[in-house]
PDB file of C-alpha atoms in Angstrom:
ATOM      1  CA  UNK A 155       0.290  -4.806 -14.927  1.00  0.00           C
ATOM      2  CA  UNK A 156       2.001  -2.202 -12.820  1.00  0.00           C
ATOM      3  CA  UNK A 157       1.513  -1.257  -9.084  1.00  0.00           C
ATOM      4  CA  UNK A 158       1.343   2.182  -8.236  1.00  0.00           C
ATOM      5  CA  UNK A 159       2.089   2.957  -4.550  1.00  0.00           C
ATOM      6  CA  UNK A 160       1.169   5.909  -2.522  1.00  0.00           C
ATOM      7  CA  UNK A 161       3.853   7.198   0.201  1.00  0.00           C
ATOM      8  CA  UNK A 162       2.864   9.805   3.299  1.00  0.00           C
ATOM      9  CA  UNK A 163      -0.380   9.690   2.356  1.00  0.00           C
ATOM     10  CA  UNK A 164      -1.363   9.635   5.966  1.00  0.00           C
ATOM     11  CA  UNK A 165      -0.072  12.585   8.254  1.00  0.00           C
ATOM     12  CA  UNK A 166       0.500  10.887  11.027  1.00  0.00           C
ATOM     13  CA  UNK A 167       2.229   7.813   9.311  1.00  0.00           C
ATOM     14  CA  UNK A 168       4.489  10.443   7.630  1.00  0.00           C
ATOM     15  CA  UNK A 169       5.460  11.691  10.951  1.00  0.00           C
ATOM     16  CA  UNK A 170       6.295   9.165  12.850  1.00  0.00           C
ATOM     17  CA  UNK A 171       9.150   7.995  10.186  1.00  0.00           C
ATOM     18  CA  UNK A 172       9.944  12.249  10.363  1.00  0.00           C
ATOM     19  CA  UNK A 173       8.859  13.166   6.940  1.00  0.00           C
ATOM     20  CA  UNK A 174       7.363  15.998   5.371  1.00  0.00           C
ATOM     21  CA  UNK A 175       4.009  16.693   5.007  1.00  0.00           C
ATOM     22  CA  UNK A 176       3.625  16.735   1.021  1.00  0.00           C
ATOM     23  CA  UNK A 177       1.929  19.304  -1.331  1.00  0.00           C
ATOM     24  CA  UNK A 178       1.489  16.533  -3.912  1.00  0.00           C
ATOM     25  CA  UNK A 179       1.023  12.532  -3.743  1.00  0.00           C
ATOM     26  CA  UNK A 180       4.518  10.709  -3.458  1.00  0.00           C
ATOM     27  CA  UNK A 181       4.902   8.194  -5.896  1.00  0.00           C
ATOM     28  CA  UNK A 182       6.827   5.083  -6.182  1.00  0.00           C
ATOM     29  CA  UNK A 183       6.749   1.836  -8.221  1.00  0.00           C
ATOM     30  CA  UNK A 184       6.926  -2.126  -8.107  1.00  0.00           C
ATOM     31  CA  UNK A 185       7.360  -4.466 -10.766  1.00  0.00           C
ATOM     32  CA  UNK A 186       4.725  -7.542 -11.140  1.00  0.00           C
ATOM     33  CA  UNK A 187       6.972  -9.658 -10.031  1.00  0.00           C
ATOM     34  CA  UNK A 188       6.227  -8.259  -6.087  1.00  0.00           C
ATOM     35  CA  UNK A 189       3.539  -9.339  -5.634  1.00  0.00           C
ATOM     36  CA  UNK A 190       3.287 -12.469  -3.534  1.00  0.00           C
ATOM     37  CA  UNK A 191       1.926 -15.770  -4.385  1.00  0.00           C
ATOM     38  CA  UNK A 192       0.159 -17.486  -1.671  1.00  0.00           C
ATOM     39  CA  UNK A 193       0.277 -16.684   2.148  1.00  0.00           C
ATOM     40  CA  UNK A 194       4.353 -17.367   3.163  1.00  0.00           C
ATOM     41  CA  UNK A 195       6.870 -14.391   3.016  1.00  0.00           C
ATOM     42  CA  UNK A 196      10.193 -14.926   3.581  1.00  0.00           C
ATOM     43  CA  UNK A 197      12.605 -12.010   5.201  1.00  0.00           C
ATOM     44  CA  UNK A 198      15.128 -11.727   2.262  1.00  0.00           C
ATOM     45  CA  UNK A 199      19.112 -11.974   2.922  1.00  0.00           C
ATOM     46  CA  UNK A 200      19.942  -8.308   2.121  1.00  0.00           C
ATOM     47  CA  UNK A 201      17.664  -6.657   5.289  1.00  0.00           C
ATOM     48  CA  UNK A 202      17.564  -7.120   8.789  1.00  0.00           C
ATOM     49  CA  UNK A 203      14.809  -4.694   9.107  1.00  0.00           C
ATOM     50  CA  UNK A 204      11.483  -6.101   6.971  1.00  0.00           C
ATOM     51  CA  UNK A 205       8.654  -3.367   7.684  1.00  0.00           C
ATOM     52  CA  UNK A 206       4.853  -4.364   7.171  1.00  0.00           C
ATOM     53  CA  UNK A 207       2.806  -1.217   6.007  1.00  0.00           C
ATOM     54  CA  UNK A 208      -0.921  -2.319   5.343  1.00  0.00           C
ATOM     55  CA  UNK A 209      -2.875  -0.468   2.642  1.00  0.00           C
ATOM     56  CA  UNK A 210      -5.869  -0.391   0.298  1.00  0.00           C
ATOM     57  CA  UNK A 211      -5.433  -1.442  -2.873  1.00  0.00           C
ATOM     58  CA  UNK A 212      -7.814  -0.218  -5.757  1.00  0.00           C
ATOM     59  CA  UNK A 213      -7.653  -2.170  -8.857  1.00  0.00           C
ATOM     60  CA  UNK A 214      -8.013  -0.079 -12.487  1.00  0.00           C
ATOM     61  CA  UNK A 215     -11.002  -1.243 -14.327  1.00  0.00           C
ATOM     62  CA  UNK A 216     -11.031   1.269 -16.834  1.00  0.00           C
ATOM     63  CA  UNK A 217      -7.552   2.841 -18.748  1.00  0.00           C
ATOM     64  CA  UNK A 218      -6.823   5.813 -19.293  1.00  0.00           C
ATOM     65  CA  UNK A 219      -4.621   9.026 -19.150  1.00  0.00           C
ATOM     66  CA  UNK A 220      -5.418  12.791 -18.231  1.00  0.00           C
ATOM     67  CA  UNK A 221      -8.068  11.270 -15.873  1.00  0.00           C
ATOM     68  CA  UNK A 222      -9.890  14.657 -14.412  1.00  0.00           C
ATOM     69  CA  UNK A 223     -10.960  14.040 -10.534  1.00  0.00           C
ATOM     70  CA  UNK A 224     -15.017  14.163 -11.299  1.00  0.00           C
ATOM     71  CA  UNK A 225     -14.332  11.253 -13.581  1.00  0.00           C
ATOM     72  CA  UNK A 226     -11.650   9.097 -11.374  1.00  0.00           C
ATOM     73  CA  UNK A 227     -14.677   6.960  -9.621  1.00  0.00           C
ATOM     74  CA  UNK A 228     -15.264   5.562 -13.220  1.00  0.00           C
ATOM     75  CA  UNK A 229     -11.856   3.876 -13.227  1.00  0.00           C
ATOM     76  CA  UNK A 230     -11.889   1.655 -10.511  1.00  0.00           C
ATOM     77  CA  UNK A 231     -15.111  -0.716  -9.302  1.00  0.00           C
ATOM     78  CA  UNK A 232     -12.757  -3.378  -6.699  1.00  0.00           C
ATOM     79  CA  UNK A 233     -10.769  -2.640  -3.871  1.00  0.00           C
ATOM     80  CA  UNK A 234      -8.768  -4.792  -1.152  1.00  0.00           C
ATOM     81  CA  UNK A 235      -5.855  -4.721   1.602  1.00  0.00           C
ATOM     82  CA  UNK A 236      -2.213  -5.310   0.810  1.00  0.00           C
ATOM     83  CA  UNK A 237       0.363  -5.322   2.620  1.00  0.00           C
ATOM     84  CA  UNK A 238       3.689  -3.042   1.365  1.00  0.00           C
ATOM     85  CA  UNK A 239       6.479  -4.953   2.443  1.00  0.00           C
ATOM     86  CA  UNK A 240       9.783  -2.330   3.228  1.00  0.00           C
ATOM     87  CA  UNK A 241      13.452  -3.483   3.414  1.00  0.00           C
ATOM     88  CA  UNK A 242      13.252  -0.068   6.035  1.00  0.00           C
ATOM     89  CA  UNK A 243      17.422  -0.476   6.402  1.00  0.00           C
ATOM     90  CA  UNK A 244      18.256  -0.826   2.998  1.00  0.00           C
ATOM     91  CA  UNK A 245      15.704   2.351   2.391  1.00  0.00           C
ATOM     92  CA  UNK A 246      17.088   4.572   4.930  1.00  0.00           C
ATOM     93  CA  UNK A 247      21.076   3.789   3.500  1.00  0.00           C
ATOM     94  CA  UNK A 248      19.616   4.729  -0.085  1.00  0.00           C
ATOM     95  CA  UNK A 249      17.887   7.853   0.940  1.00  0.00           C
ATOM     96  CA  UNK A 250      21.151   9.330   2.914  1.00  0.00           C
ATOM     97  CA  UNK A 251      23.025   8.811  -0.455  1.00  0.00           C
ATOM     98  CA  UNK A 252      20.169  10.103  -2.572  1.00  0.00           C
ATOM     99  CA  UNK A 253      19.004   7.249  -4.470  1.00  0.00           C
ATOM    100  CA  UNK A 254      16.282   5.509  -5.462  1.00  0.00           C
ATOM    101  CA  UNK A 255      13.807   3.386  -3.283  1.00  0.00           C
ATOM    102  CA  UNK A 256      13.211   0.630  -5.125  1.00  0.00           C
ATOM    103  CA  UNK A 257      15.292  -2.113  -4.018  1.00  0.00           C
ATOM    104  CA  UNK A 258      14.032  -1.700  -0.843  1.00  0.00           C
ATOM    105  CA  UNK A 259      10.499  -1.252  -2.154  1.00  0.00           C
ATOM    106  CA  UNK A 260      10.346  -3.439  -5.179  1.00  0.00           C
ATOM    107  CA  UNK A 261      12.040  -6.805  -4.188  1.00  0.00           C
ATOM    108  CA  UNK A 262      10.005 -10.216  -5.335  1.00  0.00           C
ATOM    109  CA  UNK A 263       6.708 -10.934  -2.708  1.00  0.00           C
ATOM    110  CA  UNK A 264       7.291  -7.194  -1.233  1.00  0.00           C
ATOM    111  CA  UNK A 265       3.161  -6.486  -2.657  1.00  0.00           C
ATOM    112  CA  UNK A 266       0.936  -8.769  -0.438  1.00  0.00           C
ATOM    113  CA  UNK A 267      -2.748  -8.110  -1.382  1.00  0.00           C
ATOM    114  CA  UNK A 268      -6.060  -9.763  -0.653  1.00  0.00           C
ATOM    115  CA  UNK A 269      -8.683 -10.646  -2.886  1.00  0.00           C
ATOM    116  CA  UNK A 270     -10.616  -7.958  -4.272  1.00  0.00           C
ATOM    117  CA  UNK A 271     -14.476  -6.505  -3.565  1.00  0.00           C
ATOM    118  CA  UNK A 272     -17.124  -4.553  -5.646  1.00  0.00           C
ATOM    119  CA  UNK A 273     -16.342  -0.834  -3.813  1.00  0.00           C
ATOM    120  CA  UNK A 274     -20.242  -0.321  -3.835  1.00  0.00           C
ATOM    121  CA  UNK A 275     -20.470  -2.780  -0.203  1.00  0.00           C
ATOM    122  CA  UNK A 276     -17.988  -0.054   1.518  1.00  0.00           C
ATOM    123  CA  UNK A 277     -18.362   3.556   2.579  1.00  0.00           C
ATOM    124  CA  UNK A 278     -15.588   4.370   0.842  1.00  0.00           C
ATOM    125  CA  UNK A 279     -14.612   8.031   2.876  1.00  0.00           C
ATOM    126  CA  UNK A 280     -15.349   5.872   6.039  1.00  0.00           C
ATOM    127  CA  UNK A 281     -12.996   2.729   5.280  1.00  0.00           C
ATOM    128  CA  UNK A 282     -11.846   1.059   8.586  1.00  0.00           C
ATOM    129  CA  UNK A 283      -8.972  -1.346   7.623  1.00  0.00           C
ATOM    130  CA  UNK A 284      -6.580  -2.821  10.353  1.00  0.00           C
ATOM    131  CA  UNK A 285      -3.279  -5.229  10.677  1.00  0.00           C
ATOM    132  CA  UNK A 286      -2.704  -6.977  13.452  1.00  0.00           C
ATOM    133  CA  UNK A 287       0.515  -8.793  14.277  1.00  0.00           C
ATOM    134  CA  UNK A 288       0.618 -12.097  16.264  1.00  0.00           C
ATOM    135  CA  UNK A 289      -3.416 -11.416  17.749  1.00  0.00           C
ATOM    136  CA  UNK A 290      -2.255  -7.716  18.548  1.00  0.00           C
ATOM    137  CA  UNK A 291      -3.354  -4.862  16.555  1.00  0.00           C
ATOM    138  CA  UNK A 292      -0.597  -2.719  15.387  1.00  0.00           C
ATOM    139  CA  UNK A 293      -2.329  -0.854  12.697  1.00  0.00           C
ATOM    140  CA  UNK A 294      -5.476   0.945  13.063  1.00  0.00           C
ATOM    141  CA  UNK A 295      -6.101   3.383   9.698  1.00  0.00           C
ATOM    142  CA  UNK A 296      -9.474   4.950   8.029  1.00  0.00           C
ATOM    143  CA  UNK A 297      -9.608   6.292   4.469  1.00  0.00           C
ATOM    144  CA  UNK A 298     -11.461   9.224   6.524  1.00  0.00           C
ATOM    145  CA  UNK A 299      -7.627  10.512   7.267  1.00  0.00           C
ATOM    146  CA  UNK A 300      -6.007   9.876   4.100  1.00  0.00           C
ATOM    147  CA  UNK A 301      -4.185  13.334   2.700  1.00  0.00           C
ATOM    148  CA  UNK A 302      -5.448  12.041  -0.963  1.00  0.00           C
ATOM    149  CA  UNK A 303      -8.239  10.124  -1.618  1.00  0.00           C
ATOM    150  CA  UNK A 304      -8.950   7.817  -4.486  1.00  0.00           C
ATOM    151  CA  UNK A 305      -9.928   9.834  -7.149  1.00  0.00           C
ATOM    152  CA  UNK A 306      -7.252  12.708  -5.897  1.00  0.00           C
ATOM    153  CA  UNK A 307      -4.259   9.379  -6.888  1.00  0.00           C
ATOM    154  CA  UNK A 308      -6.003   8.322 -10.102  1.00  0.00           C
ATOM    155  CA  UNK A 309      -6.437  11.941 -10.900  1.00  0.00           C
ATOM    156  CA  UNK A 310      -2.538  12.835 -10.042  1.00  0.00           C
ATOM    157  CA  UNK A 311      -0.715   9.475 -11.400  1.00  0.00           C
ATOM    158  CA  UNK A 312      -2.676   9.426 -14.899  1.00  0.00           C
ATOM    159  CA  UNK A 313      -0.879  13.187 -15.362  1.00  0.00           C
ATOM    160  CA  UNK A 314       2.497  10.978 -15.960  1.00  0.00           C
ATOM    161  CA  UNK A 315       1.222   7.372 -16.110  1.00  0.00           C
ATOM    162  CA  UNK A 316      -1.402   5.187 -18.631  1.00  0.00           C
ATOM    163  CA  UNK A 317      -3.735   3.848 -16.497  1.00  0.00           C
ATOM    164  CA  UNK A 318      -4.025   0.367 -17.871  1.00  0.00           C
ATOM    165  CA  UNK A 319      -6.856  -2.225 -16.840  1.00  0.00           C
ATOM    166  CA  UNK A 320      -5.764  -4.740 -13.976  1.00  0.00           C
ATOM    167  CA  UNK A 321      -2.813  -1.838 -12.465  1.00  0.00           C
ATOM    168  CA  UNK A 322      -2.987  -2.210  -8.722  1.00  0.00           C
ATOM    169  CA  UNK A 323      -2.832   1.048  -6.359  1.00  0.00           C
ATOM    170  CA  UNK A 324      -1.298   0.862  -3.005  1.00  0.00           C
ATOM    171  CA  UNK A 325      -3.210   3.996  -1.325  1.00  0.00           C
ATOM    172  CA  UNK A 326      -0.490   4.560   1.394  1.00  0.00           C
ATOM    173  CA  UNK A 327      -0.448   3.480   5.166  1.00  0.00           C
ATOM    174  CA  UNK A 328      -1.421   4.557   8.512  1.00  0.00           C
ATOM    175  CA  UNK A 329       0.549   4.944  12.055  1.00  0.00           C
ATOM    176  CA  UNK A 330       1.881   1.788  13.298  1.00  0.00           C
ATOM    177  CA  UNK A 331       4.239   0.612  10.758  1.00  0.00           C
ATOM    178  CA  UNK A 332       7.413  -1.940  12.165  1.00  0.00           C
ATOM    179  CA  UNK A 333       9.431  -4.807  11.783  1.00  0.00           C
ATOM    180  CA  UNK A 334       8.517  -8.395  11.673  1.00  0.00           C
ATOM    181  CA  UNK A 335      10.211 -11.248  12.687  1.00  0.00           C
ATOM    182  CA  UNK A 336      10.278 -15.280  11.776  1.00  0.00           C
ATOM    183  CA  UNK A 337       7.318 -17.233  12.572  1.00  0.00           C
ATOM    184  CA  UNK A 338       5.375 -13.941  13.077  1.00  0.00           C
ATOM    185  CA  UNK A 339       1.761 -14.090  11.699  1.00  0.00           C
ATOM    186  CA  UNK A 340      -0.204 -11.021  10.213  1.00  0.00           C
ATOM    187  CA  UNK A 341      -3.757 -10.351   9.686  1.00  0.00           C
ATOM    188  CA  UNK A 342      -5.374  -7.516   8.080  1.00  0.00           C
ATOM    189  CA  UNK A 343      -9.283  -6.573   8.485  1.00  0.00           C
ATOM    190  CA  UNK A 344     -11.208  -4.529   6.352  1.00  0.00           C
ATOM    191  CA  UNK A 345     -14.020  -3.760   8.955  1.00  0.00           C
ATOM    192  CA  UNK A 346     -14.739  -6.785  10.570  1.00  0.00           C
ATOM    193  CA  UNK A 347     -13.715  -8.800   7.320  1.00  0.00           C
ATOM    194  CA  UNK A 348     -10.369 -10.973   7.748  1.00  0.00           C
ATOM    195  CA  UNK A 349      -8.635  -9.837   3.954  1.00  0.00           C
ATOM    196  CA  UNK A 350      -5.152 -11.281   4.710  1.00  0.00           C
ATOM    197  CA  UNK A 351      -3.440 -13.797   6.448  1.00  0.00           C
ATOM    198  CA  UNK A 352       0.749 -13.810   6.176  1.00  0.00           C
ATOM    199  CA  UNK A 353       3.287 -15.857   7.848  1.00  0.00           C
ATOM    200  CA  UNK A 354       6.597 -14.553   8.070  1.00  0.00           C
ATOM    201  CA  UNK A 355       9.490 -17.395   7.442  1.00  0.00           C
TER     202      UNK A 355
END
């Protein structure tokens, strides 16, 4: 199983951390190991600057490469919220020198996500999904604004990537991204549905 994540997928998102507007989706990996097990994440020693950056996650259900855009919707039949956890320091010291992203993207519980739903119970072009951070809301996104849809990622990524069965795709994040401290507590609603609920050690 690989994750497949999505970055400046949402305009507004990619402006507020001053990026680019992109012609193409941005691409970036985590290992399996990211992803979290159970509801406790814990800052790790090498960042002072932990971002949260919810998301919808599609799961692959069907494999596959050279996936053509009429055909994506037949790849994917669950979807849910993570949450991309962002070392935002460590990524900002490794993209002034050039580098890769992945330590700061890739590190062990940095892929929260919820459990997954059939996508046939959601509008998916009208997907309300929020994260909000000690009772306050902090993130407030719709699939309405995303810059590449679904079937535009699974379309794109299969180009370079197998799709295998059980790969998880973070979709990219709205406005509102920042830092979270110990003993903060995050929840993340798809509609009016509580998906998540994180504590921050």
């Amino acid at each position: 199983m690989k994750i497949i994540c999505i970055g400046r997928n949402y305009s507004e998102h990619a402006k507020e951390l001053g990026n680019e507007i992109p012609e193409n989706p941005v691409i970036f990996m985590k290992p399996d190991t990211a992803v979290l097990k159970g509801n406790d994440f814990y800052i790790p020693e090498f960042s002072n600057d932990i971002h949260y950056e919810l998301e919808v996650v599609i799961k692959v259900s069907k494999g596959g490469k050279y996936i053509q855009k009429e055909t994506a919707h037949k790849h994917y039949e669950e979807l849910s919220l993570g949450i991309d956890f962002t070392a935002r320091d460590l990524q900002s010291e490794l993209k002034s020198k050039g580098l890769p992203w992945e330590l700061a993207k890739g590190f062990d519980g940095s892929a929260v996500v919820g459990n997954f739903f059939k996508k046939e119970n959601f509008d998916l072009g009208n997907l309300s999904f929020s994260l909000l951070k000690n009772k306050e809301k902090v993130q407030d996104g719709n699939t309405k604004d995303m810059l590449f849809h679904f079937d535009d990622i699974i379309a794109f990524a299969s180009q370079y990537f197998t799709l295998r069965v059980g790969d998880l795709i973070y979709t990219g994040t709205p406005k509102g991204v920042g830092k979270v401290e110990e003993n903060d507590i995050l929840e993340a609603y798809l509609g009016e549905e509580k998906m998540l609920d994180i504590r921050i050690l």
